[in-house]
PDB file of C-alpha atoms in Angstrom:
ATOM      1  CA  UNK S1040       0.000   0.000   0.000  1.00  0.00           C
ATOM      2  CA  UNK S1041       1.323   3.279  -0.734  1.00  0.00           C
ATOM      3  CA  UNK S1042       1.375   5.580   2.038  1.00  0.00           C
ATOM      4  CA  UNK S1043      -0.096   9.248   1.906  1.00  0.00           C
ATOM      5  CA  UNK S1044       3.041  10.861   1.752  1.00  0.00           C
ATOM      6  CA  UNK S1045       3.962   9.456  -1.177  1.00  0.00           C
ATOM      7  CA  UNK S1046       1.034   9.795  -2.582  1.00  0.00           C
ATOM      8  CA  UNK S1047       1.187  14.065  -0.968  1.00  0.00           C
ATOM      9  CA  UNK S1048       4.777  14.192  -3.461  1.00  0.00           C
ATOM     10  CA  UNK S1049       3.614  13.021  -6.264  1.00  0.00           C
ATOM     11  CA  UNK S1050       0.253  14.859  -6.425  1.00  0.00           C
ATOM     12  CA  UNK S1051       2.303  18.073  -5.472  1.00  0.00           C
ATOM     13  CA  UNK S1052       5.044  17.419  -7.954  1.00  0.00           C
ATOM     14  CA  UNK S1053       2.517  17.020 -10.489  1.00  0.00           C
ATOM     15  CA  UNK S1054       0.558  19.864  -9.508  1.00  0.00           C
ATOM     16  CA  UNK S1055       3.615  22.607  -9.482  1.00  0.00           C
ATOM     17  CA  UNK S1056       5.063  20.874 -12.602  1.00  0.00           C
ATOM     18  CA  UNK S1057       1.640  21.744 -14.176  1.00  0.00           C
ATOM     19  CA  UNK S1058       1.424  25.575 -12.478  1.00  0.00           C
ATOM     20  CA  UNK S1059       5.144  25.810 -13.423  1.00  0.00           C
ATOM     21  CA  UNK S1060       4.786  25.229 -17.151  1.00  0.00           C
ATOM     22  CA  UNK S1061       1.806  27.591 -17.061  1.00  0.00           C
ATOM     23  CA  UNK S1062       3.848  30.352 -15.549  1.00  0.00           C
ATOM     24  CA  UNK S1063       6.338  30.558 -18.598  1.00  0.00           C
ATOM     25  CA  UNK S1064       3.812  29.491 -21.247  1.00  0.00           C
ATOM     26  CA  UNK S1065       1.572  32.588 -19.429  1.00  0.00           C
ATOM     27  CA  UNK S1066       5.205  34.443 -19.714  1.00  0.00           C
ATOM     28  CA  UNK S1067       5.375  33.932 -23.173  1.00  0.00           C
ATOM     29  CA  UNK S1068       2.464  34.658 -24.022  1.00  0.00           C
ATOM     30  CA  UNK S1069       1.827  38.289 -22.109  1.00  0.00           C
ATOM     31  CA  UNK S1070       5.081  38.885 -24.230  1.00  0.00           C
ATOM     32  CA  UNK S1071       3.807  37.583 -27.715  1.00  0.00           C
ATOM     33  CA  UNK S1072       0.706  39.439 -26.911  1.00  0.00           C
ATOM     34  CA  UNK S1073       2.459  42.813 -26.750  1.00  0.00           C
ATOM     35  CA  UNK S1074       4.362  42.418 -30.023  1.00  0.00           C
ATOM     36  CA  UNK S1075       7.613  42.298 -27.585  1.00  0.00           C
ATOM     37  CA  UNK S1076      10.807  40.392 -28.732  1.00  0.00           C
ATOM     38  CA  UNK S1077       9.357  39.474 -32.315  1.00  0.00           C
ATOM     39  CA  UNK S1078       7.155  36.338 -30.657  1.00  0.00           C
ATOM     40  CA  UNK S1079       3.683  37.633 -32.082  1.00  0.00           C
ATOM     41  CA  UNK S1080       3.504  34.615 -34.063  1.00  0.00           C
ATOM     42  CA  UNK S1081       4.508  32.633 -30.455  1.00  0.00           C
ATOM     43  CA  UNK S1082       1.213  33.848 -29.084  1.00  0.00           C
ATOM     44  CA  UNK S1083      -1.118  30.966 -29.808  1.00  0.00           C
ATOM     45  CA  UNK S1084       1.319  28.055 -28.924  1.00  0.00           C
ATOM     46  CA  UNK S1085       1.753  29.551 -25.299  1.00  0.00           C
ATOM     47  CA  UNK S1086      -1.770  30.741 -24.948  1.00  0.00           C
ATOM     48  CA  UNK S1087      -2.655  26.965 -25.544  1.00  0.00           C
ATOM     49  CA  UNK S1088       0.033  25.956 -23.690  1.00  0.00           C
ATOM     50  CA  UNK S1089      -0.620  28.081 -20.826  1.00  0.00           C
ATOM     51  CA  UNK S1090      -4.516  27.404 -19.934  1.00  0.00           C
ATOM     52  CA  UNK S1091      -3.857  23.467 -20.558  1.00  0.00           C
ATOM     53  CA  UNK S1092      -1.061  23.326 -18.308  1.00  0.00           C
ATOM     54  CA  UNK S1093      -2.985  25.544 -15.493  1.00  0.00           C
ATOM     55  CA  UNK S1094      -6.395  23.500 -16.069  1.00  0.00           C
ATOM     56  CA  UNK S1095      -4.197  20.269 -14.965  1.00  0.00           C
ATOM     57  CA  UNK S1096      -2.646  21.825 -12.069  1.00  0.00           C
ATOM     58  CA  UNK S1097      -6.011  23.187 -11.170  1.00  0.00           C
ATOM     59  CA  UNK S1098      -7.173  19.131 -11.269  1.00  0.00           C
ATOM     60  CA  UNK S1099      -3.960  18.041  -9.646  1.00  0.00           C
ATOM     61  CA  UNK S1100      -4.259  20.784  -6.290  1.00  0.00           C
ATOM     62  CA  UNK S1101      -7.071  19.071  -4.540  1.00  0.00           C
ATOM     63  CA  UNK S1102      -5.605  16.063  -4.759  1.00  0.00           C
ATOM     64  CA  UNK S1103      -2.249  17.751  -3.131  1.00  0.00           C
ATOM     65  CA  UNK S1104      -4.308  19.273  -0.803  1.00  0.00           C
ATOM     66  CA  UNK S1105      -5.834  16.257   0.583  1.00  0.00           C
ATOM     67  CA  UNK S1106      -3.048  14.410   0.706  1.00  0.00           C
ATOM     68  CA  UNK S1107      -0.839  17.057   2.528  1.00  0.00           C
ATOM     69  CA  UNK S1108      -3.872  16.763   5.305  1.00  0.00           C
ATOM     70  CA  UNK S1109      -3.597  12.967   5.425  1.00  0.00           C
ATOM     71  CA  UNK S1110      -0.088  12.687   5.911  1.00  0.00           C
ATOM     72  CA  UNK S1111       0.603  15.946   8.520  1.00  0.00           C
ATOM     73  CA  UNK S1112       1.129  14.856  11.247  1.00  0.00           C
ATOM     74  CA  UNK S1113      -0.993  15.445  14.197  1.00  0.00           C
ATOM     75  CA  UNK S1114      -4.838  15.709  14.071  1.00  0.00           C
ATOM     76  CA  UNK S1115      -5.348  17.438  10.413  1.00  0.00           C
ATOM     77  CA  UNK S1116      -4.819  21.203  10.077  1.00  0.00           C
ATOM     78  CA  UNK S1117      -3.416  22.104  13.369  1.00  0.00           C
ATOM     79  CA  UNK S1118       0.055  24.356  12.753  1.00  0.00           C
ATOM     80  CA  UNK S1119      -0.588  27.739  11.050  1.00  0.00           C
ATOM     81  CA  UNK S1120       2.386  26.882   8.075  1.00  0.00           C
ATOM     82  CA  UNK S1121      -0.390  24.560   7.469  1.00  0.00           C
ATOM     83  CA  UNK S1122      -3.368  26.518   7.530  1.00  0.00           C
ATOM     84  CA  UNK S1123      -1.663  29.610   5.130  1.00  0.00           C
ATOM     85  CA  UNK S1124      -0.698  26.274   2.641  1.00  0.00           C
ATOM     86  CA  UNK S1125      -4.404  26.100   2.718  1.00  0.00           C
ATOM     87  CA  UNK S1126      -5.432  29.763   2.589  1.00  0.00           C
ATOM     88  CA  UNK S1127      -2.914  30.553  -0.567  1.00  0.00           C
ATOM     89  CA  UNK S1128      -3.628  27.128  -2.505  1.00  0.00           C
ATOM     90  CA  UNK S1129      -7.813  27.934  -2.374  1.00  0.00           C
ATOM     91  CA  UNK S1130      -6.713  31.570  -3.582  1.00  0.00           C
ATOM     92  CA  UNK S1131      -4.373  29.899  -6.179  1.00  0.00           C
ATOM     93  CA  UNK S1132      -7.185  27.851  -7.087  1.00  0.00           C
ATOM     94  CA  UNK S1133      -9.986  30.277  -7.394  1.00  0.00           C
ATOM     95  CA  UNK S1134      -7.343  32.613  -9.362  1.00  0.00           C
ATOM     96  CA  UNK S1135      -7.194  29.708 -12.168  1.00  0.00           C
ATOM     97  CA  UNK S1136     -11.060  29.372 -12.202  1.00  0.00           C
ATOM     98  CA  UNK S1137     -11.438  33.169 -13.091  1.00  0.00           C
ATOM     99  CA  UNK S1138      -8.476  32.802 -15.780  1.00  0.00           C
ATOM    100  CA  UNK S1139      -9.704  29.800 -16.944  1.00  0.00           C
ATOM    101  CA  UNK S1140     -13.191  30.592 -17.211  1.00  0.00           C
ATOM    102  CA  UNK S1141     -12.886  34.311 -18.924  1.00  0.00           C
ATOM    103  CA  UNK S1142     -10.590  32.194 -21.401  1.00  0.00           C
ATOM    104  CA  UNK S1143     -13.088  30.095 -22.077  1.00  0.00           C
ATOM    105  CA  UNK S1144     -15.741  32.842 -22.190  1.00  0.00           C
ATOM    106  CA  UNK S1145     -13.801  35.073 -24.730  1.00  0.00           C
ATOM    107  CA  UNK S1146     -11.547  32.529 -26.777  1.00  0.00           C
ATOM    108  CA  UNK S1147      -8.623  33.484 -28.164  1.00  0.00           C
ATOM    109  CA  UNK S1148      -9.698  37.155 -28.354  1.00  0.00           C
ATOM    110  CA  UNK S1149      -8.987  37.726 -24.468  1.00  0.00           C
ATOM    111  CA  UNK S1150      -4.931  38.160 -26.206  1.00  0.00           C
ATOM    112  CA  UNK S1151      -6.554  40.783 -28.688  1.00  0.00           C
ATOM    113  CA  UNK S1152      -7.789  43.213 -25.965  1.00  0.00           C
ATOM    114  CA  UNK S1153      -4.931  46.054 -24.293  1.00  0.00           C
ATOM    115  CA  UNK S1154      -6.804  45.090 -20.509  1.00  0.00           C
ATOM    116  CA  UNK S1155      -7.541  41.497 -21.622  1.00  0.00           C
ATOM    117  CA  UNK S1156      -3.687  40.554 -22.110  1.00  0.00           C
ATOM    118  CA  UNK S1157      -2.642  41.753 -19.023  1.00  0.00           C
ATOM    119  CA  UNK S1158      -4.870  40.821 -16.380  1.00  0.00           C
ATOM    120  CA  UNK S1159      -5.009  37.257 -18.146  1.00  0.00           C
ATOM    121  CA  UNK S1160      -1.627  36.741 -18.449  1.00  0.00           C
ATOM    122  CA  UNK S1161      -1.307  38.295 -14.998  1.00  0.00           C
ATOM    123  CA  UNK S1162      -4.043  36.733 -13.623  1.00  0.00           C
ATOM    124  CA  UNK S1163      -1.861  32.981 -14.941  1.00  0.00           C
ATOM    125  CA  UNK S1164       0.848  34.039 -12.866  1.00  0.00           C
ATOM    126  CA  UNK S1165      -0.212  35.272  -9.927  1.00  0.00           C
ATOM    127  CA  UNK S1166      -1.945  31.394  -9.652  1.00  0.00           C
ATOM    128  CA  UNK S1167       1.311  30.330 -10.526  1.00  0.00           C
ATOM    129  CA  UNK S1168       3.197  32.763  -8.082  1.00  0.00           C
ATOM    130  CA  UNK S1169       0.328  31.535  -5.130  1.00  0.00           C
ATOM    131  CA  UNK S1170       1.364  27.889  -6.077  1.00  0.00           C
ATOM    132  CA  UNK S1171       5.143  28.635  -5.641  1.00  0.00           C
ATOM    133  CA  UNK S1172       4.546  30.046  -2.327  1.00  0.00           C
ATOM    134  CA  UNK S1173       2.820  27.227  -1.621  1.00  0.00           C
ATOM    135  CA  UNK S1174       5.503  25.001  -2.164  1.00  0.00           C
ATOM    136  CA  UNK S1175       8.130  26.730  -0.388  1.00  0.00           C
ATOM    137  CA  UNK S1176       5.836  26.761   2.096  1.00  0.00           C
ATOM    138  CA  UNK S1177       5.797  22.816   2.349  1.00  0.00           C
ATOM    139  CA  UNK S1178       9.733  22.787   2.131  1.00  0.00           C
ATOM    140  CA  UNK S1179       9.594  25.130   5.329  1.00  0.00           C
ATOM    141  CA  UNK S1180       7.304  22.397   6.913  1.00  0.00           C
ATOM    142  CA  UNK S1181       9.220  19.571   5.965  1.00  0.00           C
ATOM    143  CA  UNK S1182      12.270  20.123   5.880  1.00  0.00           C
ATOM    144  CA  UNK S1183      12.955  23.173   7.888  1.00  0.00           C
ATOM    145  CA  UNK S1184      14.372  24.948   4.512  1.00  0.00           C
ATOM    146  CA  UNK S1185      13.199  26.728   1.105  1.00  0.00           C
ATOM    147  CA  UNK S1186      13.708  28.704  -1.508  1.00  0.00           C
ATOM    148  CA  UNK S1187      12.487  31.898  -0.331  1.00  0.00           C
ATOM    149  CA  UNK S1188      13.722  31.864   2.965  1.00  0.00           C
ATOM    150  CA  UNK S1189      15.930  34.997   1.744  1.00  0.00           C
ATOM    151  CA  UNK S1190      12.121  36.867   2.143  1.00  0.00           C
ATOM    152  CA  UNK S1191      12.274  35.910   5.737  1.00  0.00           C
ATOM    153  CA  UNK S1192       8.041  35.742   5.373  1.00  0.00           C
ATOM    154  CA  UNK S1193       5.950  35.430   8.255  1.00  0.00           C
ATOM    155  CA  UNK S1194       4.904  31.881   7.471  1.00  0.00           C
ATOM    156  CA  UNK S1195       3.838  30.788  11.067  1.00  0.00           C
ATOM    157  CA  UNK S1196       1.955  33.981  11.723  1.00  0.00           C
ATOM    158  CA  UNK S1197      -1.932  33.344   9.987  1.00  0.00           C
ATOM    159  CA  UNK S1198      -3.561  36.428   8.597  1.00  0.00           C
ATOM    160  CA  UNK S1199      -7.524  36.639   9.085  1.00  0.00           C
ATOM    161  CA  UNK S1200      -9.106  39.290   6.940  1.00  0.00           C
ATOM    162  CA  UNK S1201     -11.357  41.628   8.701  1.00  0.00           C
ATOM    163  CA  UNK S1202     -15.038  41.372   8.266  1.00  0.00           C
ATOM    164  CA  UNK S1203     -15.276  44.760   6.274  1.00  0.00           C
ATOM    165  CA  UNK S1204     -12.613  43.287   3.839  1.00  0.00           C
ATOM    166  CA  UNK S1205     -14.504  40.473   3.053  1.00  0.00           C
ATOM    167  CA  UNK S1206     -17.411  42.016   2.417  1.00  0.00           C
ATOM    168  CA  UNK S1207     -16.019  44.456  -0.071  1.00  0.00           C
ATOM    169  CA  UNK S1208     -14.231  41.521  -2.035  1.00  0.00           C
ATOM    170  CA  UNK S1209     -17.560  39.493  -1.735  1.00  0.00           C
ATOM    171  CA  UNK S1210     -19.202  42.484  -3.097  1.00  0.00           C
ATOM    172  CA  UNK S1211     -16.517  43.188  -5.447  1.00  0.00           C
ATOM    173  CA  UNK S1212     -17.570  39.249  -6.700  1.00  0.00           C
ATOM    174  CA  UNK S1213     -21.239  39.794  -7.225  1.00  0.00           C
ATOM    175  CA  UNK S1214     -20.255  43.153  -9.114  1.00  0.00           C
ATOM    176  CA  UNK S1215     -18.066  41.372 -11.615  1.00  0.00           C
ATOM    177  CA  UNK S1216     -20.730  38.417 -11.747  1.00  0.00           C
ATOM    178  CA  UNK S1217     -23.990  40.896 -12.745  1.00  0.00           C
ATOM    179  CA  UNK S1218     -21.258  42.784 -15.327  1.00  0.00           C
ATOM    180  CA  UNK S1219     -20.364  39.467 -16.914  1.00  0.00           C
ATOM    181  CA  UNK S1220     -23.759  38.554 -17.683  1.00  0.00           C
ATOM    182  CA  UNK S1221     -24.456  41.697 -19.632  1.00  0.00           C
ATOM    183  CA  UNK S1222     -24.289  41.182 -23.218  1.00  0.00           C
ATOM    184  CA  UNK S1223     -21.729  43.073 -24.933  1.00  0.00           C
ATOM    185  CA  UNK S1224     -22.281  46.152 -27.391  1.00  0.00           C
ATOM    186  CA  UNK S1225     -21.343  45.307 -30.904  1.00  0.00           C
TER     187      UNK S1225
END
């Protein structure tokens, strides 16, 4: 039987494989998008490349999720490293939702708008960027060590948004939702 922290590294490796790959394909393609560095005909190649890679880490991070529960030690979610893993992979996850959903709502012409180009290809990497953090975060768990350690970030301290912040991102939400439905002028 395989034991759930094997199962926890290859569901992780798998998952920030995937979000990696989307990062430079999302890279590449803000840049193609732009006209930047000659790579206008790179554009569709990375914008493909990009949104497949990020739709398989999006299906890979649940399963890394659940299996970093199972095999923490102690009773589940009970150190606050493990609780901001949680906090930052849900954001990652709901960041690649909106990106992949507006690409699927627009097509290809999300690269043709000024707006459109940047917040999707920064919308790809700031999923990606959540996911990285993520994973440091596990190596600081783990193994007592990471790559960003040179940030010195406040990984044991949990931050709890105020009640008056969420409700202005939850009405910030329904706003976006009511403004999507809206048919656009031809």
């Amino acid at each position: 039987m395989v034991s759930a922290g094997t199962l926890h590294v290859i569901s992780t490796e798998l998952a920030i494989g995937a979000y990696a790959t989307a990062g430079l394909a999302f890279l590449l393609a803000g840049v193609a998008s732009h006209g930047w560095l000659r790579t206008g005909r790179h554009l569709k190649t990375a914008d493909l490349a990009a949104h497949f890679a990020l739709a398989f880490g999006l299906l890979a991070m649940p399963f890394a999720m659940a299996t970093g529960i199972s095999s923490s030690p102690g009773d589940g979610v009970d150190h606050p490293l493990l609780i901001n893993k949680m906090l930052l992979g849900s954001a990652a996850i709901g960041l690649a939702l909106g990106v992949l959903l507006t690409r699927r709502r627009l097509g290809a012409q999300v690269w043709d708008d000024a707006w459109g180009r940047r917040w999707q290809s920064l919308g790809g990497l700031g999923a990606v960027g959540l996911v990285l953090i993520t994973a440091s975060m596990g190596g600081t768990y783990t193994r007592g060590e990471s790559l960003l350690d040179v940030l010195s970030l406040p990984y044991d301290v949990v931050p709890l948004m105020p009640m008056w912040l969420s409700l202005a991102v939850l009405g910030l939400a329904v706003v976006n939702l009511v403004l999507m439905r809206k048919p656009r002028a031809a």
